[in-house]
mmCIF file of C-alpha atoms in Angstrom:
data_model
loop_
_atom_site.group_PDB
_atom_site.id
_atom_site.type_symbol
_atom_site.label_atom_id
_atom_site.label_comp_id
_atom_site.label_asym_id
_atom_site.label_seq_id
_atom_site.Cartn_x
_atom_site.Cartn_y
_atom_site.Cartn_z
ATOM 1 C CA UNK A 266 -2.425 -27.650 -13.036
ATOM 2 C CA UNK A 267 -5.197 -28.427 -10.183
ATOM 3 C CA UNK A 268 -7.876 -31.068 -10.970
ATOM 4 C CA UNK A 269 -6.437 -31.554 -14.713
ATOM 5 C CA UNK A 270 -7.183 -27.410 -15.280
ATOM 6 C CA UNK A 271 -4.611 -24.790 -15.755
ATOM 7 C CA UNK A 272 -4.754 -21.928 -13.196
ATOM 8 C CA UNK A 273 -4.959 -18.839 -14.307
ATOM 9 C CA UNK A 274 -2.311 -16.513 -13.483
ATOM 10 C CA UNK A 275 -2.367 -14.144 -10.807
ATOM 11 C CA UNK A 276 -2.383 -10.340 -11.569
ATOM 12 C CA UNK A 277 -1.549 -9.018 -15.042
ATOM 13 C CA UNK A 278 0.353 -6.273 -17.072
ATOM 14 C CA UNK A 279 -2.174 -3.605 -14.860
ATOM 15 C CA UNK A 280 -2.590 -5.455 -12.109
ATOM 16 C CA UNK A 281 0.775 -6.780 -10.049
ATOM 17 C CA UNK A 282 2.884 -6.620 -6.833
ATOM 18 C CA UNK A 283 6.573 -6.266 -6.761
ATOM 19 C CA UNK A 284 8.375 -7.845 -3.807
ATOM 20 C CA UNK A 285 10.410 -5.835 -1.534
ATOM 21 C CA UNK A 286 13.923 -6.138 -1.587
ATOM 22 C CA UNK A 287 15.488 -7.603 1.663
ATOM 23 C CA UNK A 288 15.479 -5.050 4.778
ATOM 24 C CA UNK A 289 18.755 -4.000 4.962
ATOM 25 C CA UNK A 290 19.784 -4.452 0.915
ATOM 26 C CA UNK A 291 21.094 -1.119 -0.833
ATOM 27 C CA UNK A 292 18.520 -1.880 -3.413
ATOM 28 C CA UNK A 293 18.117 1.120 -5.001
ATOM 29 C CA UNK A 294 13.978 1.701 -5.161
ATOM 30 C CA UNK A 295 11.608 5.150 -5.676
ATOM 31 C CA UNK A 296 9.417 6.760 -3.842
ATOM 32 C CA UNK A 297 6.331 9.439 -4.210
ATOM 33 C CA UNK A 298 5.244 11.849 -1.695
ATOM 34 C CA UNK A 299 2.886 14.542 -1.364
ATOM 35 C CA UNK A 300 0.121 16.386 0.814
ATOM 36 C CA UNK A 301 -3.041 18.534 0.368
ATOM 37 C CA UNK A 302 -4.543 16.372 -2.802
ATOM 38 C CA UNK A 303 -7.203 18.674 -1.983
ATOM 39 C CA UNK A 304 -10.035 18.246 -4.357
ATOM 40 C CA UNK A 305 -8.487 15.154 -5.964
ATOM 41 C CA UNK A 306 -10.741 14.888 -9.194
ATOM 42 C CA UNK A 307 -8.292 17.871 -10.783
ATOM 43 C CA UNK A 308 -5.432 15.361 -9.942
ATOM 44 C CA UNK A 309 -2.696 14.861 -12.280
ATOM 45 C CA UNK A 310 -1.681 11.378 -12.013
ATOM 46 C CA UNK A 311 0.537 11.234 -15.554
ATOM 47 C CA UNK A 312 3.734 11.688 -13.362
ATOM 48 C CA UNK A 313 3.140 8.769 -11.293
ATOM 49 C CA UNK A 314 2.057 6.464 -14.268
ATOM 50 C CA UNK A 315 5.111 7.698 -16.125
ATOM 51 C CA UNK A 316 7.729 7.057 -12.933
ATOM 52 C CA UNK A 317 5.777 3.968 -11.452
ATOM 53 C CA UNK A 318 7.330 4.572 -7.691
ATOM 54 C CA UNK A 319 7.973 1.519 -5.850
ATOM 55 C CA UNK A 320 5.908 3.459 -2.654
ATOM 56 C CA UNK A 321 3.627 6.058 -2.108
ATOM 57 C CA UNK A 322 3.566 8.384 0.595
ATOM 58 C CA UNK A 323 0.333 10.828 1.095
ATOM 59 C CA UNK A 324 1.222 13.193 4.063
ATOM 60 C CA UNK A 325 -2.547 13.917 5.139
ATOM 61 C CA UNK A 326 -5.420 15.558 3.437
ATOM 62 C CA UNK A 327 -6.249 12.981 1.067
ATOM 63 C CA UNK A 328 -9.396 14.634 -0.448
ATOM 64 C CA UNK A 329 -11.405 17.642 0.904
ATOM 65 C CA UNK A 330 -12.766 16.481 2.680
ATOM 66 C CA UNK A 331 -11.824 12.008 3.516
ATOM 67 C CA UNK A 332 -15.317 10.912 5.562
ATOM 68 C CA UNK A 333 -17.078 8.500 6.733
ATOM 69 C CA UNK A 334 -19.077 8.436 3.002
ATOM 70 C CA UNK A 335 -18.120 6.020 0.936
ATOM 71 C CA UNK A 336 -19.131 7.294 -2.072
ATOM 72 C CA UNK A 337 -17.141 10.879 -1.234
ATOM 73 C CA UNK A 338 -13.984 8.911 -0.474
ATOM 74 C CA UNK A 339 -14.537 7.000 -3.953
ATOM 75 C CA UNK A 340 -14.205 10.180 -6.145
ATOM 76 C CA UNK A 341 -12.000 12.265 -3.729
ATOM 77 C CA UNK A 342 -9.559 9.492 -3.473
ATOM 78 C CA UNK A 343 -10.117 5.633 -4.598
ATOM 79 C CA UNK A 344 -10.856 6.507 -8.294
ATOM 80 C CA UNK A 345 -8.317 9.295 -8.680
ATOM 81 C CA UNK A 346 -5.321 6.651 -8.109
ATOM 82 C CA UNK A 347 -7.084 2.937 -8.895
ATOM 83 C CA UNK A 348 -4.802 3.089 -11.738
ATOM 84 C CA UNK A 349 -1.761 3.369 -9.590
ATOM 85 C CA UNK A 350 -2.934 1.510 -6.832
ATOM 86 C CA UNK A 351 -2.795 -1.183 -8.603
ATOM 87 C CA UNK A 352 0.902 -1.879 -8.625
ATOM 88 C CA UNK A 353 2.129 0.397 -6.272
ATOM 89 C CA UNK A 354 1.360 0.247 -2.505
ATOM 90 C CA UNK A 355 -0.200 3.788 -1.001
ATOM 91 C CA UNK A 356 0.561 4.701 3.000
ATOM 92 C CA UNK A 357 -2.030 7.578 3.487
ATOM 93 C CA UNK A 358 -1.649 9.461 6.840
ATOM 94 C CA UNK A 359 -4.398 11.692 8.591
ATOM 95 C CA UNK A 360 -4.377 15.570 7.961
ATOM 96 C CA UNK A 361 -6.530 17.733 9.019
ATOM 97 C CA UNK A 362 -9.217 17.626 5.929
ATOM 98 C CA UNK A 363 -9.667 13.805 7.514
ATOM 99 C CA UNK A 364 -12.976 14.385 8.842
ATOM 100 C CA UNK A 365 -12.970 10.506 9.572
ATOM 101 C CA UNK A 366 -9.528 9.643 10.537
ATOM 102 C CA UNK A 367 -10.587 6.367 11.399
ATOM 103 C CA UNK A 368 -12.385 5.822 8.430
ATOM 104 C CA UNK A 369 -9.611 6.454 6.623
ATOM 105 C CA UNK A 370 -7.231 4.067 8.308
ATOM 106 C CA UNK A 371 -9.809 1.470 7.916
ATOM 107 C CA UNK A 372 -9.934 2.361 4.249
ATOM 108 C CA UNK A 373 -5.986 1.583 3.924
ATOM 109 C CA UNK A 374 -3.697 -1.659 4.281
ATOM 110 C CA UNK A 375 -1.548 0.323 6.912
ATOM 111 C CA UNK A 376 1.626 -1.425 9.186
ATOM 112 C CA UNK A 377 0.570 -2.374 12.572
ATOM 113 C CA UNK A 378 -3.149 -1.743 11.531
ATOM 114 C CA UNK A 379 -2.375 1.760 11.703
ATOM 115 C CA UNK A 380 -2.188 2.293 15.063
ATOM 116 C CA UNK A 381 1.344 1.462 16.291
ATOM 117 C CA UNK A 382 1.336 3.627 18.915
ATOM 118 C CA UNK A 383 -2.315 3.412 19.746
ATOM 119 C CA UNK A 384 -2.970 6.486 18.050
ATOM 120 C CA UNK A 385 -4.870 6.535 14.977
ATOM 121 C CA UNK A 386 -2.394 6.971 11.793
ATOM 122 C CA UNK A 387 0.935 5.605 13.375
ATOM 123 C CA UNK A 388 2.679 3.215 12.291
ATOM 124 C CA UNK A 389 6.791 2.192 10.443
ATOM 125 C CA UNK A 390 7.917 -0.707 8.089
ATOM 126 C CA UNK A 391 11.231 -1.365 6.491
ATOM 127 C CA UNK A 392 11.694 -1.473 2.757
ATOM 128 C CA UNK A 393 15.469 -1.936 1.661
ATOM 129 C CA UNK A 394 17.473 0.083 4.152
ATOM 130 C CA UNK A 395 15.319 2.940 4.682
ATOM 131 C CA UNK A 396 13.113 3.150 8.325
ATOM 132 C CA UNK A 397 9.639 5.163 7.456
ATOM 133 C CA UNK A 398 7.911 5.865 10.105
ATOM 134 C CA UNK A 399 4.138 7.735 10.220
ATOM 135 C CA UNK A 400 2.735 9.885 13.044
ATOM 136 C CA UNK A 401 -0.532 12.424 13.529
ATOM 137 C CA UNK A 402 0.457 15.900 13.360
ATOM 138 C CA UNK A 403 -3.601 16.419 14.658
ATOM 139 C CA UNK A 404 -3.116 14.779 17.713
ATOM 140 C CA UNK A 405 -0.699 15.590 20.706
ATOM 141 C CA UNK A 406 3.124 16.026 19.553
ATOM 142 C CA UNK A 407 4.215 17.011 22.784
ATOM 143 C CA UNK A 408 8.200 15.647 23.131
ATOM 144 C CA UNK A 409 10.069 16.029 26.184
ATOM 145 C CA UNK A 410 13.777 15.996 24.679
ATOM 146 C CA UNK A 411 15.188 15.260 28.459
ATOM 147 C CA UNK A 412 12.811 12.169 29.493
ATOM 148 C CA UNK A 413 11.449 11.267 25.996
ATOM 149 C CA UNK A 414 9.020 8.375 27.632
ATOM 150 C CA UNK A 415 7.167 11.436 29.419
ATOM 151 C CA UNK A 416 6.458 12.472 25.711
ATOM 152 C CA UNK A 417 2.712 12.471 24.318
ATOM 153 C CA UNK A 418 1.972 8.748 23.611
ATOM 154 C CA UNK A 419 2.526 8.776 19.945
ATOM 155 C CA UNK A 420 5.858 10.552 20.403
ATOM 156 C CA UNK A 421 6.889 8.275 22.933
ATOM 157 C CA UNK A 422 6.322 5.320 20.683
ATOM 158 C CA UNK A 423 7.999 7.117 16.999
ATOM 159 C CA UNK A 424 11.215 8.106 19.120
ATOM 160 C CA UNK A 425 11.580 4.261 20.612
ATOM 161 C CA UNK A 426 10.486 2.849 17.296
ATOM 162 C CA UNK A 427 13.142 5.319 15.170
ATOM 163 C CA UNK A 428 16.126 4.923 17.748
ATOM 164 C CA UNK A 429 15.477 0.805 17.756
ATOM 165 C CA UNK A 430 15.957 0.772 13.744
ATOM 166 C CA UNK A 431 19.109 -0.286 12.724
ATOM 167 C CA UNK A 432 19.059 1.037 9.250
ATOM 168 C CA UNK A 433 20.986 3.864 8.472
ATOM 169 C CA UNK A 434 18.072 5.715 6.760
ATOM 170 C CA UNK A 435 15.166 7.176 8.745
ATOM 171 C CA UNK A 436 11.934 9.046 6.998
ATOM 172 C CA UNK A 437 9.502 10.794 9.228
ATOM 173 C CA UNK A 438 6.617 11.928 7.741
ATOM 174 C CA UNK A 439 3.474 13.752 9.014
ATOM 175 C CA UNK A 440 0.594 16.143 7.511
ATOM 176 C CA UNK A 441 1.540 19.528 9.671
ATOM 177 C CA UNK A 442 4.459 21.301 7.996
ATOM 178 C CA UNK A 443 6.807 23.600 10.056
ATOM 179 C CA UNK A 444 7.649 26.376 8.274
ATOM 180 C CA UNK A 445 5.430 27.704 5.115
ATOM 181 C CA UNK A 446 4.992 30.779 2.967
ATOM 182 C CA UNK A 447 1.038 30.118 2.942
ATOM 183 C CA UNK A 448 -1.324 30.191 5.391
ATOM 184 C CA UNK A 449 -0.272 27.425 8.282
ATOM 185 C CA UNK A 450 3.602 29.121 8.431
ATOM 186 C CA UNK A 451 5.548 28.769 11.618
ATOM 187 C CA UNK A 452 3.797 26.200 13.540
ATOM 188 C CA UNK A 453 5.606 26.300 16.588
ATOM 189 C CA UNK A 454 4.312 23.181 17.670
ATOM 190 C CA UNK A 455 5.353 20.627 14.969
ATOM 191 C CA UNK A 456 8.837 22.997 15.184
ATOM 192 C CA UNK A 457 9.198 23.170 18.856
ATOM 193 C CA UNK A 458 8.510 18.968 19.193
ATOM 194 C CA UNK A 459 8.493 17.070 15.918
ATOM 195 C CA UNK A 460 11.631 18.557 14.647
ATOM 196 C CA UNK A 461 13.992 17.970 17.866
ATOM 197 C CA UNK A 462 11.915 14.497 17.902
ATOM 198 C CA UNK A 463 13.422 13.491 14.788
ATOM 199 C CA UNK A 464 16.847 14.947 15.777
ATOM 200 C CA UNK A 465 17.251 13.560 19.206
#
């Protein structure tokens, strides 16, 4: 009671925030992850109201295109998942459908402003005792296995920040894949450096 007046209650049934458990904890928790909404109106969302995930992961091309337009990012993205959003926290990366990549990091609550490594769409956080970390598969993924610091800047910075974790569960995740049966198969690059990144 403030002044003599009960205070209302913050969030509701719709609209709430679950704590994380403590970094470190074997708190079992759920996760969603996916790539190439495209065009997001035709979105499906029942299977993430159904699950409720405790995080969301969206690996790069959030809507076809995300811009600097409000209104476009509105339909292509904000209104497709409000309903989600609202309990469950969303960590969007850059693809290459981001026409505004820093419109879209704006757009998002991201770890380390999303720019850990001072590359747009970077950035790690702990939840239980899993290590996420974020990169750019757009910009430079150049890793030099035998001096790692003479990696491209981002590189340099996920391959510090995922060997300094203590937790003994890392997840790397980035818009590019490596291998595909579509279109974008076999991308050396993101096989040639991401991949032995991760490994190393």
């Amino acid at each position: 009671v403030s002044g003599g007046s009960p205070l209302t209650p913050a969030g509701s049934q719709n609209h709430y925030f679950k704590t994380p458990p403590p970094v470190g904890s074997s708190t079992a928790f759920s996760f969603a992850i996916w790539g190439d909404s495209g065009s997001s109106g035709n979105a499906n969302v029942s299977p993430l109201t159904s699950k409720k995930p405790d995080l969301i992961m969206v690996a790069g091309d959030v809507g076809y295109p995300y811009s600097a337009d409000f209104a476009n990012n509105n339909n292509q993205y904000f209104n497709v998942y409000k309903s989600i959003m609202s309990y469950t926290p969303f960590y969007p990366t850059c693809g290459n459908h981001e026409t505004s990549c820093p419109t879209m990091v704006a757009d998002a609550s991201l770890p380390q402003a999303g720019k850990a490594s001072g590359v747009e769409s970077t950035f790690s956080w702990d939840y239980a005792n899993v290590h996420f970390t974020a990169i750019n598969s757009n910009q430079n993924v150049l890793f030099d296995k035998t001096n790692p610091s003479a990696s491209a800047q981002q590189m340099a910075w996920a391959y510090n920040d995922i060997k300094n974790s203590p937790l003994p569960w890392k997840i790397i995740f980035f818009h590019h894949n490596g291998w595909s049966s579509g279109s974008h198969s076999d991308l050396s690059n993101i096989v040639s450096n991401v991949y032995p990144m991760a490994q190393a």
